[in-house]
Tab-separated table of C-alpha atoms in Angstrom:
chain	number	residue	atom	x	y	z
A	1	UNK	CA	0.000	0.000	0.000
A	2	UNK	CA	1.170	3.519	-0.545
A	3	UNK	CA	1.488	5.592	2.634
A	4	UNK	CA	1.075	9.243	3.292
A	5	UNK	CA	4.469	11.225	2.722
A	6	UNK	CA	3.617	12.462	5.952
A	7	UNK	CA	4.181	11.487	9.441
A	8	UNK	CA	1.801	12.779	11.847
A	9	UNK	CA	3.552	13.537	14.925
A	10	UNK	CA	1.287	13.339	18.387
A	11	UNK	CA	2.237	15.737	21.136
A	12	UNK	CA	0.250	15.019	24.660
A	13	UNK	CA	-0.751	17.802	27.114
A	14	UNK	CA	-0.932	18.318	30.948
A	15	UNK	CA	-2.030	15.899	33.174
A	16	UNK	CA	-1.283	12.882	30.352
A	17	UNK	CA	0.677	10.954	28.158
A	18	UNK	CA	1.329	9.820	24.854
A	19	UNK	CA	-1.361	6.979	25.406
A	20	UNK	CA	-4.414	9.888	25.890
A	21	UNK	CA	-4.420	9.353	21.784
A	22	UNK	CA	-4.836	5.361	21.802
A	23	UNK	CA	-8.455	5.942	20.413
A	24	UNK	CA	-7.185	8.072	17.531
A	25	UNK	CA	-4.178	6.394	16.550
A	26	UNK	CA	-5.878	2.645	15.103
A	27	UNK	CA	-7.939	5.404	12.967
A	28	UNK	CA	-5.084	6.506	11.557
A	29	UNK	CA	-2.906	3.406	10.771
A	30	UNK	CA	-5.889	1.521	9.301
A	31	UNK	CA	-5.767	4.627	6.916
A	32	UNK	CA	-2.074	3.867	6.560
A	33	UNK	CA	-0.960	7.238	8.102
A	34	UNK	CA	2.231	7.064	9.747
A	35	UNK	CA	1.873	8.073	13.034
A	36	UNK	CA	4.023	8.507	16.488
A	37	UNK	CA	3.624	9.548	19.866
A	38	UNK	CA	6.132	12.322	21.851
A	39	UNK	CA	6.218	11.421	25.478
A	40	UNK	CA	6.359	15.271	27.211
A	41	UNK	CA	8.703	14.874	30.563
A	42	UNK	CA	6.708	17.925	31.755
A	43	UNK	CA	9.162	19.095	33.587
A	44	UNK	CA	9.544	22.741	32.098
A	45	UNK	CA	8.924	24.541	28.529
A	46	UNK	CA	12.549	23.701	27.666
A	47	UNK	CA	12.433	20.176	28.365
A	48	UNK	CA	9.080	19.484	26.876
A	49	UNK	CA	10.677	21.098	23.729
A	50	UNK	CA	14.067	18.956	23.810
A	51	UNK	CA	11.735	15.858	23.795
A	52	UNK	CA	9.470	17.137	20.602
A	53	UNK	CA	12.785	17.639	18.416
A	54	UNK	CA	14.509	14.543	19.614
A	55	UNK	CA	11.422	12.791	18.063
A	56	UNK	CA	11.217	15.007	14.858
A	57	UNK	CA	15.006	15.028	14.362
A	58	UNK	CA	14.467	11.098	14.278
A	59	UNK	CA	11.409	11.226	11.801
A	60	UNK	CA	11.621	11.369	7.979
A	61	UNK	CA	9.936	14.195	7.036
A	62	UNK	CA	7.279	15.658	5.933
A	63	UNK	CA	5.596	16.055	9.444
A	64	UNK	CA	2.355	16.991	10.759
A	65	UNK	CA	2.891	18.285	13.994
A	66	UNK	CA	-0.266	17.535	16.122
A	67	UNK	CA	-0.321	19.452	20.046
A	68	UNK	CA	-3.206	18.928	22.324
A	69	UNK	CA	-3.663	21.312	25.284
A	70	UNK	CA	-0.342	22.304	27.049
A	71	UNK	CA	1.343	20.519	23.892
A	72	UNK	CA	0.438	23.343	22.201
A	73	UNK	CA	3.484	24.992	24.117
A	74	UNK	CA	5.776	22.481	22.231
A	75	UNK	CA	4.100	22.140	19.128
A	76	UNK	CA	4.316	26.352	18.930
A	77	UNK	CA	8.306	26.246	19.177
A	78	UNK	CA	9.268	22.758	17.279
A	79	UNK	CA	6.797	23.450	14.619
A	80	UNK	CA	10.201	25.659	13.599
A	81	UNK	CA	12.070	22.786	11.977
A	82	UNK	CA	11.772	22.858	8.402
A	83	UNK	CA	10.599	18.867	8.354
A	84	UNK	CA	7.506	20.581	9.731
A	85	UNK	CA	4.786	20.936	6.829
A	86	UNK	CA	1.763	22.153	8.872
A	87	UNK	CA	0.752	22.460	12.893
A	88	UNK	CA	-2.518	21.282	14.497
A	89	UNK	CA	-3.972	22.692	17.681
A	90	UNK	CA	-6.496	20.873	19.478
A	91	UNK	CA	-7.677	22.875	22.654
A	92	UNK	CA	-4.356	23.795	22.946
A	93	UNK	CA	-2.324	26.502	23.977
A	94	UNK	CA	-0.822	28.267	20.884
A	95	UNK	CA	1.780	31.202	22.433
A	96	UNK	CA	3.280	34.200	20.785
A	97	UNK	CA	7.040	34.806	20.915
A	98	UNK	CA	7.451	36.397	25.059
A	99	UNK	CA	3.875	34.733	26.097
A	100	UNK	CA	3.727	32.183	28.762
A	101	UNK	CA	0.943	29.766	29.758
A	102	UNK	CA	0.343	31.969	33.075
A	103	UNK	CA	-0.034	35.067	30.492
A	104	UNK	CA	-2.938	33.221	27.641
A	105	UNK	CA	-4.756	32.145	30.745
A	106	UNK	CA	-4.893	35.406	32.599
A	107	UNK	CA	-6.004	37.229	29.679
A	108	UNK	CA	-9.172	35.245	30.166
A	109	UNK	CA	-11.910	34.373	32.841
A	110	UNK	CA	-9.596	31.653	35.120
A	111	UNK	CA	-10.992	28.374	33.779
A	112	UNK	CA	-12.715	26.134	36.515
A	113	UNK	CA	-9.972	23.136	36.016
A	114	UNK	CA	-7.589	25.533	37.822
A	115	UNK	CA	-9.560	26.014	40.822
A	116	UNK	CA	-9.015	21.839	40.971
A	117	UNK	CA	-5.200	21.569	41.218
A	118	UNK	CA	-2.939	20.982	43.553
A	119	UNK	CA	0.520	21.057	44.096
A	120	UNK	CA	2.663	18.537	45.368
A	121	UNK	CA	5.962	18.752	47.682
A	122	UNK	CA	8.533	19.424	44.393
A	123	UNK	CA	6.422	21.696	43.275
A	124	UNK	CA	4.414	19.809	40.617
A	125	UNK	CA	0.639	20.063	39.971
A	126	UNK	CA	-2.298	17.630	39.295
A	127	UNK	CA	-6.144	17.359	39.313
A	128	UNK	CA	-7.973	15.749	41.589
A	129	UNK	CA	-10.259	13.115	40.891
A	130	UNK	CA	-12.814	15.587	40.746
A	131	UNK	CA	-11.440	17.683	38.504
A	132	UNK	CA	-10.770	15.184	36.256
A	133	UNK	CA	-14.293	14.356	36.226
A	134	UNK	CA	-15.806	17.955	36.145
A	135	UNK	CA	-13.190	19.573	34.094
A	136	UNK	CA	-10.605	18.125	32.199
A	137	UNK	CA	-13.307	14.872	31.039
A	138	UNK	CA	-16.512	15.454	31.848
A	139	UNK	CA	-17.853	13.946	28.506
A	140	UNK	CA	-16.372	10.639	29.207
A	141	UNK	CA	-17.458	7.364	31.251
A	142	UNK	CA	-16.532	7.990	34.731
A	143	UNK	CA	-14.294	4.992	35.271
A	144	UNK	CA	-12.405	6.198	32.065
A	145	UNK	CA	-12.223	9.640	33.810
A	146	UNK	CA	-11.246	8.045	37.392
A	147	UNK	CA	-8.494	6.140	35.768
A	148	UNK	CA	-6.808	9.073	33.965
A	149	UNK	CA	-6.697	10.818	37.218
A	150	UNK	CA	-4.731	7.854	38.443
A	151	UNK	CA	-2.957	8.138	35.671
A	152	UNK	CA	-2.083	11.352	35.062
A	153	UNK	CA	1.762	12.758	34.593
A	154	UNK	CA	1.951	15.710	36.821
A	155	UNK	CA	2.943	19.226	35.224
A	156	UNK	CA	5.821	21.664	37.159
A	157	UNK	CA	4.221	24.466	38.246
A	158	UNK	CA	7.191	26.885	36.947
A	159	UNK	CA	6.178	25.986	33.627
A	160	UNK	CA	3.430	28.042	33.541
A	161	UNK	CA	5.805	30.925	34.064
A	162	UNK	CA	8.236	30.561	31.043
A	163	UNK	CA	8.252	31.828	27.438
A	164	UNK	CA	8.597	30.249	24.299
A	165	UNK	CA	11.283	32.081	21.689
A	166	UNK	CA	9.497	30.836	18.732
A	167	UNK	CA	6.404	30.751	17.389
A	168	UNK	CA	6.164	28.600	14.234
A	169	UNK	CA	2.353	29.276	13.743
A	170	UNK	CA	3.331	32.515	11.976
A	171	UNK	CA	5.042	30.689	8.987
A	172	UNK	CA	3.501	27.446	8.997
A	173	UNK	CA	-0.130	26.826	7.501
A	174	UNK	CA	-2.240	26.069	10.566
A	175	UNK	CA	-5.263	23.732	11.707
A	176	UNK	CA	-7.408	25.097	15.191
A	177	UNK	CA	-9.810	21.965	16.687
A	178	UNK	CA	-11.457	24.747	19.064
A	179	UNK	CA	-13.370	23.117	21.896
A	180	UNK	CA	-16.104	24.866	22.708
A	181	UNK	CA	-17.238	23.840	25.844
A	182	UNK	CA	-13.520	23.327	27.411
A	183	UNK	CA	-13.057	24.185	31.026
A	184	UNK	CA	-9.515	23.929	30.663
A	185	UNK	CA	-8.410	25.699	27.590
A	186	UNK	CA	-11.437	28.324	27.399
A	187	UNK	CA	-12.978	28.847	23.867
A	188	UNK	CA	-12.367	32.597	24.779
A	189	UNK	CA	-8.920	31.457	25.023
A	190	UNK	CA	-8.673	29.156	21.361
A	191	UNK	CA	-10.461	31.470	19.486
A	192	UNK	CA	-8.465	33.954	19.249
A	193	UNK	CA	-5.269	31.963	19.104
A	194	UNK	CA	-6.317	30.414	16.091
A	195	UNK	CA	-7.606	33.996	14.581
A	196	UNK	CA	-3.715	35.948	15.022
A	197	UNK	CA	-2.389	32.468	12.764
A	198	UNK	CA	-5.246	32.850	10.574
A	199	UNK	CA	-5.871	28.772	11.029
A	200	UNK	CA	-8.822	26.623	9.515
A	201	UNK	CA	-11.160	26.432	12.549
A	202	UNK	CA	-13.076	22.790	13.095
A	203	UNK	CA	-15.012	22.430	16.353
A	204	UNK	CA	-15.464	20.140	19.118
A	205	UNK	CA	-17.509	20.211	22.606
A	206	UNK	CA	-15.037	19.550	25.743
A	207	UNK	CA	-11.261	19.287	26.691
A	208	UNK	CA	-10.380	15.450	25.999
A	209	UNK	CA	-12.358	15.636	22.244
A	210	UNK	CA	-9.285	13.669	21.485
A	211	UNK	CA	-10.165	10.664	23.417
A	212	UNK	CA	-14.022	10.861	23.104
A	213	UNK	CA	-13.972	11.173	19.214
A	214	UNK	CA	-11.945	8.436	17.034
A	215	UNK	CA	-12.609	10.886	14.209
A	216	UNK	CA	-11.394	14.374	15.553
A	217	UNK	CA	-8.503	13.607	13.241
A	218	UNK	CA	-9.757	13.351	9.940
A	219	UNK	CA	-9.361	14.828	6.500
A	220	UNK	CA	-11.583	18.071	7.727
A	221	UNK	CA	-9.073	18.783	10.556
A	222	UNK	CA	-5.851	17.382	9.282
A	223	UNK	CA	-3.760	18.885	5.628
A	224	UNK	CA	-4.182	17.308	2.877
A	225	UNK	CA	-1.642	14.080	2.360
């Protein structure tokens, strides 16, 4: 079978791992897109960053660079490398060159999710079960939500606080999956993100879209092979 030229490349947010796209990547191999998964440390912007290119640098190219949520922070600054064909936000965070997590979110109503974290002795944070529930899932079975709140990676705290240097979105053509009813990522928040890169909007309900719908990636939000 002939495959796509391009390798989608999956980049996982807060409070997650690579395996919060298990439901979306058997869609895409039985369409015989290549596909792989970045596993965020979460330890800072930087690191997150390091971990994106060591999997792009590694990847024949073209790429599709896919960031959900806080992998929007990554997505924004690796989408740089020139194996990078196109960028795809999914209620994600999509910075500006100086702009921080802590600045996108305060330029909105605080989101409810963050009124559910809590942060742990080195200085790491995480939802509680019932935030998972509420906030970050609350259009999923609850023993799927319960279990990714055992499961979650935690995020440090001082990432929130640092900058990205690059921001690919302004040369690279750009896909927005805006969630609409996110109480994470506020729509308020997406919206105009995806309006400054001028990106082809689809739309979704809540936060974890990615796990509820097996089609969220399709030919309506991804370029064209």
């Amino acid at each position: 079978m002939v495959k796509s030229p391009a390798t989608i490349v999956l980049v996982h947010g807060a409070w997650a791992d690579g395996s919060s796209w298990n439901k979306i990547i058997p869609l895409l191999l039985t369409k015989n897109r290549r596909v792989i998964a970045v596993q965020l440390p979460l330890t800072s912007v930087q690191n997150d960053l390091a971990a994106t290119n060591h999997i792009i640098e590694d990847t024949e190219g073209p790429i599709v660079l896919v960031g959900h949520s806080w992998g929007g922070m990554a997505v924004t600054q690796a989408g740089n490398d020139p194996k990078v064909m196109a960028l795809v936000y999914v209620s994600a965070f999509a910075p500006d060159v100086g702009e921080t997590g802590s600045t996108l979110i305060g330029a909105h109503p605080t989101p409810p999710a963050l009124s559910k974290i809590v942060t742990d002795s080195a200085g790491f944070v995480y939802q509680t079960e019932d935030g998972m529930l509420k906030n970050i899932a609350p259009d999923l079975p609850v023993e799927e939500a319960r279990t990714l709140a055992v499961t979650q990676r935690r995020l440090a705290g001082a990432a929130f606080q640092q900058a990205v240097a690059v921001a690919a979105w302004k040369t690279k053509p750009c896909w927005f999956i805006v969630t609409t009813e996110d109480r994470v990522v506020s729509a308020e928040l997406q919206t105009p993100e995806a309006k400054r890169m001028d990106a082809k909007v689809n739309r979704a309900t809540c936060h974890c879209s990615h796990i509820r719908s097996k089609s969220l990636l399709s030919s309506k939000t991804l370029p064209p092979r």
